[in-house]
Coordinates of C-alpha atoms in Angstrom, one line a residue:
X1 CA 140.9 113.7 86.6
X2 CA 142.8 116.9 85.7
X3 CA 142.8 119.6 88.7
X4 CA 143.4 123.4 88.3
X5 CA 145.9 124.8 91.1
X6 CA 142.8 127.2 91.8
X7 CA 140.7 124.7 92.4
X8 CA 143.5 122.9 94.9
X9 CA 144.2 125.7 96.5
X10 CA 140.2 126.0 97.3
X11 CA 139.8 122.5 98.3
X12 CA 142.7 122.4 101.0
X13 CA 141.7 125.7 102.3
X14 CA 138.1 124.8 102.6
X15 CA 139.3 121.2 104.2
X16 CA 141.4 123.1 106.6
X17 CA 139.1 126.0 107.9
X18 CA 135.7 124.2 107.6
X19 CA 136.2 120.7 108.7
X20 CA 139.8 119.5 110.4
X21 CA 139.8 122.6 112.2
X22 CA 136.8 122.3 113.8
X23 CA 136.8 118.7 115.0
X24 CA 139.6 119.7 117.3
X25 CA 138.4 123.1 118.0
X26 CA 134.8 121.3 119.1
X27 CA 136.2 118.0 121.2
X28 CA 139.9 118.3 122.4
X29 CA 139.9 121.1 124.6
X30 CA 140.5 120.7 128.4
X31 CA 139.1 123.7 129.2
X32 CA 138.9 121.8 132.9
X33 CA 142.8 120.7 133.3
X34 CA 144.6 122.5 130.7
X35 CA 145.4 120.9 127.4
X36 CA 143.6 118.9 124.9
X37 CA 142.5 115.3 124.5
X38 CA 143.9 113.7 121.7
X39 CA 141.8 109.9 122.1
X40 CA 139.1 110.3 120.1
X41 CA 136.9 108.1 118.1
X42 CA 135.3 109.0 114.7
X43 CA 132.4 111.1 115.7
X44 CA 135.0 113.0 118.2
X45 CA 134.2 111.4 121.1
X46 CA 136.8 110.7 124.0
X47 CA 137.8 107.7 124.6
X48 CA 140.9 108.3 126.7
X49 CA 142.3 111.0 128.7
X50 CA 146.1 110.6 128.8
X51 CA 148.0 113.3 127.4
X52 CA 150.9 112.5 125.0
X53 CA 153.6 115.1 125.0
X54 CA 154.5 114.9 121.0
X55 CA 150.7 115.7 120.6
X56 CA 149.7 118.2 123.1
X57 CA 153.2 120.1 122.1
X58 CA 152.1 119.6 118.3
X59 CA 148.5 121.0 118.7
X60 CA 150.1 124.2 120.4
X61 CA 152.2 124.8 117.2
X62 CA 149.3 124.2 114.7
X63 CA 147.0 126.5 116.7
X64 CA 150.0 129.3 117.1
X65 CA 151.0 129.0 113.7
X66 CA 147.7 129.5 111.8
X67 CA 147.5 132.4 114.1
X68 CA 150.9 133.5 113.3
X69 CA 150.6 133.2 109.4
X70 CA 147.0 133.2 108.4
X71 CA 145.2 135.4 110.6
X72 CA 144.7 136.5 114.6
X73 CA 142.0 134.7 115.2
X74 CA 142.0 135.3 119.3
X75 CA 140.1 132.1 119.5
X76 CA 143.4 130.2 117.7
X77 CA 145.5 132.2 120.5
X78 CA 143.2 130.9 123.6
X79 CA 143.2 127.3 122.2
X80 CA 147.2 127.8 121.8
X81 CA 147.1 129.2 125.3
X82 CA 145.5 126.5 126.9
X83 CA 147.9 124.0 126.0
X84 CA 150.7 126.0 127.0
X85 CA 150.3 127.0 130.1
X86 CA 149.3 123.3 130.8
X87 CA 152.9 122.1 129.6
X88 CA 154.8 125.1 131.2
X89 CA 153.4 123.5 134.4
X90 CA 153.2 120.5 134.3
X91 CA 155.3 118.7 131.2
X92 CA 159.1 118.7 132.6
X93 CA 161.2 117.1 134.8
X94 CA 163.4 118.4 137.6
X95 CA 166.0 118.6 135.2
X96 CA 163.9 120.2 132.2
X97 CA 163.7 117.2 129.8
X98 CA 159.9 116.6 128.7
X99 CA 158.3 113.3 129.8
X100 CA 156.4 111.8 127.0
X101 CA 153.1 110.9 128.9
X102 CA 151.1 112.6 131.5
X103 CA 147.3 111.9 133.2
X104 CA 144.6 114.1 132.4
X105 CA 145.4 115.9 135.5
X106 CA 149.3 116.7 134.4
X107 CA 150.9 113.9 136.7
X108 CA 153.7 111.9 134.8
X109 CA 153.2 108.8 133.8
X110 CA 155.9 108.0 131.4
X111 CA 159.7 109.2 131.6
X112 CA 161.4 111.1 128.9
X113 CA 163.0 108.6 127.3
X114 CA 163.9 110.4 124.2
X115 CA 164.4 114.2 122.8
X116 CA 161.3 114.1 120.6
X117 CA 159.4 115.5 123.3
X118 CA 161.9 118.6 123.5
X119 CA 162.1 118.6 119.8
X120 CA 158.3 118.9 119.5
X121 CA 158.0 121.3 122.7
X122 CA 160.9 124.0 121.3
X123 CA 158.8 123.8 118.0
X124 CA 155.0 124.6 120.2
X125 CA 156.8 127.4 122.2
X126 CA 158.8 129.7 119.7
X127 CA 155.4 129.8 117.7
X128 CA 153.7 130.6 120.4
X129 CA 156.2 132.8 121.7
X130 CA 155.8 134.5 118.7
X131 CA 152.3 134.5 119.1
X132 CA 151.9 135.9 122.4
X133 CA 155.2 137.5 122.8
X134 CA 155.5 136.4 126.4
X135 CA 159.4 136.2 127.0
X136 CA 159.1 133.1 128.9
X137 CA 157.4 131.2 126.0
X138 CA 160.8 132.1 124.4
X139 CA 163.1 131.2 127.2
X140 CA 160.6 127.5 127.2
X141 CA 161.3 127.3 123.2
X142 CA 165.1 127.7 123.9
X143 CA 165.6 125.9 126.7
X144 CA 164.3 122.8 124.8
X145 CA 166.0 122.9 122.2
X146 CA 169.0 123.3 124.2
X147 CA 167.8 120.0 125.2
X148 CA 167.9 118.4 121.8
X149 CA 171.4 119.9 120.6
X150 CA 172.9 118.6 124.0
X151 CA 171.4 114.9 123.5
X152 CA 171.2 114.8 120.1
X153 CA 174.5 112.3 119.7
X154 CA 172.5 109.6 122.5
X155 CA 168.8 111.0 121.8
X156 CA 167.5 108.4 124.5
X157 CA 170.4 108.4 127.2
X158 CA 169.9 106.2 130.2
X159 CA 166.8 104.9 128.2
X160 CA 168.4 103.5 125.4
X161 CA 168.1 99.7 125.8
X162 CA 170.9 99.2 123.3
X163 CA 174.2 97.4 124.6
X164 CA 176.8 99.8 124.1
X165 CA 179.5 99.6 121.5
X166 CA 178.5 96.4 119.6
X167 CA 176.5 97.7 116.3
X168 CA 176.6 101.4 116.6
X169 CA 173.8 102.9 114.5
X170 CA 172.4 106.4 114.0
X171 CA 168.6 107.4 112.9
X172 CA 167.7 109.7 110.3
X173 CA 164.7 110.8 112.9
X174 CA 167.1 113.3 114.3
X175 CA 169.0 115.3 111.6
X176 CA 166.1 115.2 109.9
X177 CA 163.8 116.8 112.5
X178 CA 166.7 119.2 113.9
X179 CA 166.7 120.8 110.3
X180 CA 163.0 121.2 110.2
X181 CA 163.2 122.4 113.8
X182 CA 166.1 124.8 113.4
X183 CA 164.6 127.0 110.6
X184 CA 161.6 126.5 112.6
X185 CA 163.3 128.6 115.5
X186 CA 165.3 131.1 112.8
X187 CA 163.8 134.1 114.4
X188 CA 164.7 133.1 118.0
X189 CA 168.3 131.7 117.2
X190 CA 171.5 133.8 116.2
X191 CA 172.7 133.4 112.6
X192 CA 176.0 131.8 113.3
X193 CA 173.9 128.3 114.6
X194 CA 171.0 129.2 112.4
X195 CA 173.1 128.6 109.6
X196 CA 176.2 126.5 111.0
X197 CA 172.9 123.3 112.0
X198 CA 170.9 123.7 109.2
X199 CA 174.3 123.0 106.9
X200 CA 175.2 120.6 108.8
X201 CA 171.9 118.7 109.1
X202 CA 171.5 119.0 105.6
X203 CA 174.8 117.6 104.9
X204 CA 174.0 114.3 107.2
X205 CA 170.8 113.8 105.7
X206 CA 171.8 114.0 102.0
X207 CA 175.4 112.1 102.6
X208 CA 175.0 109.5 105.6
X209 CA 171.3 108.3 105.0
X210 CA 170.7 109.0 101.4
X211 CA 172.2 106.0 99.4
X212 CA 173.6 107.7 96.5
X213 CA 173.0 103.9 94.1
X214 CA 169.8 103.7 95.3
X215 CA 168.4 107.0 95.5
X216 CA 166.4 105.6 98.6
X217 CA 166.6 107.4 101.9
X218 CA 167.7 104.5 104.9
X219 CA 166.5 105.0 108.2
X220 CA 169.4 103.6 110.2
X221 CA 172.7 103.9 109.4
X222 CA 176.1 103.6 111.2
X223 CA 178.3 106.7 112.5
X224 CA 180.3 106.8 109.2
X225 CA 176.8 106.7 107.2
X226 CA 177.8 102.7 105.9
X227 CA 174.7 100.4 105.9
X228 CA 174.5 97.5 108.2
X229 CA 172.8 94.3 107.5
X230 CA 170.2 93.8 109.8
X231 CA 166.5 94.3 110.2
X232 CA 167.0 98.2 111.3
X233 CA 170.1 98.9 109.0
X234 CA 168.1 97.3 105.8
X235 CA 164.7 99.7 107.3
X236 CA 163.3 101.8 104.6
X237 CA 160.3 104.3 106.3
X238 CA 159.2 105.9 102.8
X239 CA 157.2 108.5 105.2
X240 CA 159.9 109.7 106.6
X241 CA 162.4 109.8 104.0
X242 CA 159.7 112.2 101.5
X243 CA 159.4 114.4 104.9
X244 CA 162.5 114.6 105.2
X245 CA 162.9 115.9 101.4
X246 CA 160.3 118.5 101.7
X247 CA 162.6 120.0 104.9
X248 CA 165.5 120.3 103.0
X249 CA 163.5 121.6 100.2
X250 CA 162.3 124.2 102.6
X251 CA 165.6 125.0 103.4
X252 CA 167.3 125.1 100.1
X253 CA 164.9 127.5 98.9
X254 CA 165.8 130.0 101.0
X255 CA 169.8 130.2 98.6
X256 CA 167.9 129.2 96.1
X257 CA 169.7 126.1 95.7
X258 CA 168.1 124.6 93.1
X259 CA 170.8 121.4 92.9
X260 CA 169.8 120.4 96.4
X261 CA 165.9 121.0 95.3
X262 CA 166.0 118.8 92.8
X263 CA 168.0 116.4 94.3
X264 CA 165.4 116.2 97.0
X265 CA 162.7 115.7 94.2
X266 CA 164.3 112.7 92.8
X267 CA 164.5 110.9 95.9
X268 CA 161.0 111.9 96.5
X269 CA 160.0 110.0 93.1
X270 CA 162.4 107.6 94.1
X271 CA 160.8 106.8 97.2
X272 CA 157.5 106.6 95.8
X273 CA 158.4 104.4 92.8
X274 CA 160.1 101.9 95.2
X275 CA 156.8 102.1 98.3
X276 CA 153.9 102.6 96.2
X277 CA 151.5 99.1 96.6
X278 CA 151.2 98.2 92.7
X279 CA 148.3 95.9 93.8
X280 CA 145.8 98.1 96.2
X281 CA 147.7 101.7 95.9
X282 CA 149.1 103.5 98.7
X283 CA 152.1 103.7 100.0
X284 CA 153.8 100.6 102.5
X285 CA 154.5 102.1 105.9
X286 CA 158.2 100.1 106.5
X287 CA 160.0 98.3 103.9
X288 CA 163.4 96.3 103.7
X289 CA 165.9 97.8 100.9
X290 CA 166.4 94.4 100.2
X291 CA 163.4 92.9 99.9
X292 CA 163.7 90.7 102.9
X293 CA 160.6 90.1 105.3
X294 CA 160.4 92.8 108.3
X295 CA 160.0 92.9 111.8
X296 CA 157.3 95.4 111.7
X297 CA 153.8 93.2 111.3
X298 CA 152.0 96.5 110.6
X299 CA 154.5 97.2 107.4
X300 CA 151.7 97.1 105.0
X301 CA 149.3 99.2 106.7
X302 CA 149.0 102.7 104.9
X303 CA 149.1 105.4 107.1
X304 CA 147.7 109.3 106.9
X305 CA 150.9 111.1 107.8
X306 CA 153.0 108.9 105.2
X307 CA 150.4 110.0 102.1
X308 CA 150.5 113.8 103.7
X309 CA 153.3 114.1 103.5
X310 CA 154.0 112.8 100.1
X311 CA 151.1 115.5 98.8
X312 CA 153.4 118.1 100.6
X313 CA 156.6 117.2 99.1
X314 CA 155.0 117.0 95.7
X315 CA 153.1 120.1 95.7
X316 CA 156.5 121.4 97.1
X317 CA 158.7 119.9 94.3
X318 CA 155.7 121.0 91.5
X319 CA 156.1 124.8 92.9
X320 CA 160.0 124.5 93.2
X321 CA 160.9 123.0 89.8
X322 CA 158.0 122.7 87.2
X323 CA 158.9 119.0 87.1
X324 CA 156.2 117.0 85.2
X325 CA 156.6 113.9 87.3
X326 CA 155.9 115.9 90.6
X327 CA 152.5 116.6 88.8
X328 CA 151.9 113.2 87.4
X329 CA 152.4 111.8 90.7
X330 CA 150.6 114.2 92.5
X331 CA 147.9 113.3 90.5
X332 CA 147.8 109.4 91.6
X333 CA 148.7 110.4 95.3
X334 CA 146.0 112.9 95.5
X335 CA 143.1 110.6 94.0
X336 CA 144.4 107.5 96.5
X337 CA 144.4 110.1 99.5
X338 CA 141.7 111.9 99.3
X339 CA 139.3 108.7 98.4
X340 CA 140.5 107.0 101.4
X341 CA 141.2 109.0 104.3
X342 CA 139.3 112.0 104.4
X343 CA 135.8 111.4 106.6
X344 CA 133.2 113.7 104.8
X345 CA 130.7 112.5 107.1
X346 CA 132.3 113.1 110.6
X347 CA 135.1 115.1 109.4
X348 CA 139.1 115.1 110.4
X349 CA 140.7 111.8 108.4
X350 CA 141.4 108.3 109.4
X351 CA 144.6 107.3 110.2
X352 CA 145.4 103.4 109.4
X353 CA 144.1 101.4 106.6
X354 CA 145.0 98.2 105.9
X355 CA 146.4 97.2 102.8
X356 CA 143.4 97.2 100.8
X357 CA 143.1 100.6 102.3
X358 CA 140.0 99.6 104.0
X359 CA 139.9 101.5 107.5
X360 CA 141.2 99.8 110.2
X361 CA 141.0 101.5 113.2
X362 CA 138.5 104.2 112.9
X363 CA 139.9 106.7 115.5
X364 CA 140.6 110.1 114.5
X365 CA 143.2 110.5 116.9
X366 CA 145.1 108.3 119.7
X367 CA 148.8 108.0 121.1
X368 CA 150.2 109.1 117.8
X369 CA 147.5 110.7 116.0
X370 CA 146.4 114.8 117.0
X371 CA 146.0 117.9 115.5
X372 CA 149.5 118.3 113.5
X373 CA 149.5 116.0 110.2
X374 CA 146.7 117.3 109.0
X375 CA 145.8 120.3 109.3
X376 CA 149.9 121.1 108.8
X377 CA 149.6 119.4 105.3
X378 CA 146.6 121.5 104.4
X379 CA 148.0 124.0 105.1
X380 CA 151.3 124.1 103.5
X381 CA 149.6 122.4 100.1
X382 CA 146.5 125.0 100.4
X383 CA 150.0 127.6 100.2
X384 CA 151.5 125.6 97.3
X385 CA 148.5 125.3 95.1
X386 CA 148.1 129.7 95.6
X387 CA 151.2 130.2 94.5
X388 CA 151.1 128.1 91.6
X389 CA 147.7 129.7 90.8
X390 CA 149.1 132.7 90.8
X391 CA 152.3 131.8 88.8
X392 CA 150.0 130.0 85.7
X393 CA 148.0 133.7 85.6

């Protein structure tokens, strides 16, 4: 089936405003405690009331952002609000660094034993800082990602389990989201480290991870960007190696450097060639560049974010560079996605298939699961498919 970028445009808008939206606005708010529950089944019920820091930080930037771009809706701000002052109070240690769990309550449960928790908290506070325009939602923002630049080298510090020294390895987890996170935070950051970490974030991604035979993005690498031969150094994530691309689209674009652009595009198309399930469709969560068996047993499950965020970098790629394959495989992603994830009946989308892309858990949000994939990738494609509308006029 042929789609008109009118017509996309319509659908991920009307997706986004009339049914992922208001699941969340309807059953995660803790209008009690602060913060929002992110455990909930697939009518929207809560089945847990643990409060993961990646999430609650997550739904604070979705709410601030749609209020910062697409309209000031004061009832966006109060949802944005509510999980903000929640966090200010109760989401750091003495020392500033974010735990990564806490009880419905606010009481730590589990340390912060990596900087995704800053990472994901600097991103919730400079939208809402620019949201609200409180100056200590700004001095939140930067304080975090402080956080991050100082602990970027050991992101997990006296958590990481590794023995030191032996196989030293570097993930693409953190230039990747430091890029995406940095032109995030342009407005709050001077232009000498705006530009000086978004060059140099690009550079790592697009030298160190991207294997330059292959065309495939690695998720592990050593210091020097060589590959290592073991289960991690062989790890493929094809999820995270599209995101990645659409960030350093979103960068590029702003010199309008079309070589990087299309760079990212092929390794997009790369990615999907070498992921996409020939058998069932979909795309495998973890693969080995080699073919070997994996240490992941959930490596065939198909996931929401990882088919996303494909339809964001290929609406992306489409807008950026006219290329017929962004379109063709648009197309295929778009049919598999929409068929299989999306929950007309309850609304929001499931999260894990199975293979066969049957659903296998049928929660609409959990420990990794809230109110960012989603609605961010409506968003952003809703955006994509305009301004390609507008462009074919």
């Amino acid at each position: 089936m042929e789609y008109d970028f009118k017509t996309l445009a319509e659908l991920y808008k009307n997706a986004l405003l009339n049914d992922v939206l208001p699941f969340w606005e309807k059953n995660s708010l803790d209008w009690q405690h602060g913060g929002y529950f992110t455990c909930l089944n697939r009518q929207g019920q809560v089945y847990d009331t643990d409060k993961f820091i990646w999430l609650q930080n997550r739904q604070i930037w979705t709410f601030s952002m749609l209020y910062n771009q697409m309209e000031k809706r004061e009832t966006w701000l109060n949802i944005a609000k509510n999980g903000a002052d929640f966090l200010a109070q109760h989401g750091r240690d003495a020392e500033g660094n974010w735990y990564f769990a806490l009880t419905r309550e606010g009481q730590p449960l589990v340390e912060p034993y990596n900087i995704f928790s800053d990472c994901f908290a600097a991103m919730a506070f400079s939208q809402y800082a620019l949201a609200c325009g409180e100056d200590w939602a700004k001095d939140v923002a930067m304080q975090a990602y402080n956080n991050v630049l100082r602990r970027k080298d050991n992101p997990k510090g006296k958590y990481n389990k590794t023995y030191p020294g032996t196989r030293p390895m570097k993930s693409l987890a953190v230039p990747m989201i430091l890029a995406n996170l940095t032109l995030e935070m342009a407005w709050l950051l001077p232009s000498e480290t705006l530009e000086n970490v978004l060059a140099s974030t690009v550079q790592e991604v697009m030298t160190d991870f991207l294997d330059q035979e292959r065309g495939l993005m690695y998720e592990n690498v050593a210091p020097d960007g060589s590959h290592i031969d073991c289960f991690e150094g062989r790890l493929i994530n094809p999820g995270h190696g599209i995101e990645a691309m659409w960030f350093i689209m979103d960068i590029a674009k702003r010199k309008n450097d079309t070589q990087t652009i299309n760079q990212a595009v092929d390794v997009v198309l790369n990615i999907l060639n070498f992921a996409w399930d020939a058998e069932y469709g979909g795309l495998y969560y973890f693969m080995d560049a080699d073919g070997h068996p994996l240490q992941q047993l959930e490596w065939d499950q198909k996931l929401w974010w990882v088919h996303l965020e494909s339809l964001v970098a290929l609406a992306m790629g489409d807008r950026l560079t006219g290329r017929d394959e962004c379109g063709k495989w648009y197309q295929k992603m778009h049919d598999y996605t929409w068929s299989h994830f999306a929950d007309p009946e309850y609304g929001e989308w499931f999260g894990y298939l199975n293979r066969r892309g049957e659903v296998l858990l049928n929660l609409k949000g959990g420990k990794w699961k809230g109110c960012f994939h989603v609605p961010r990738a409506l968003y952003l494609c809703w955006r994509q498919f305009e301004a390609l509308a507008l462009k074919s006029v």
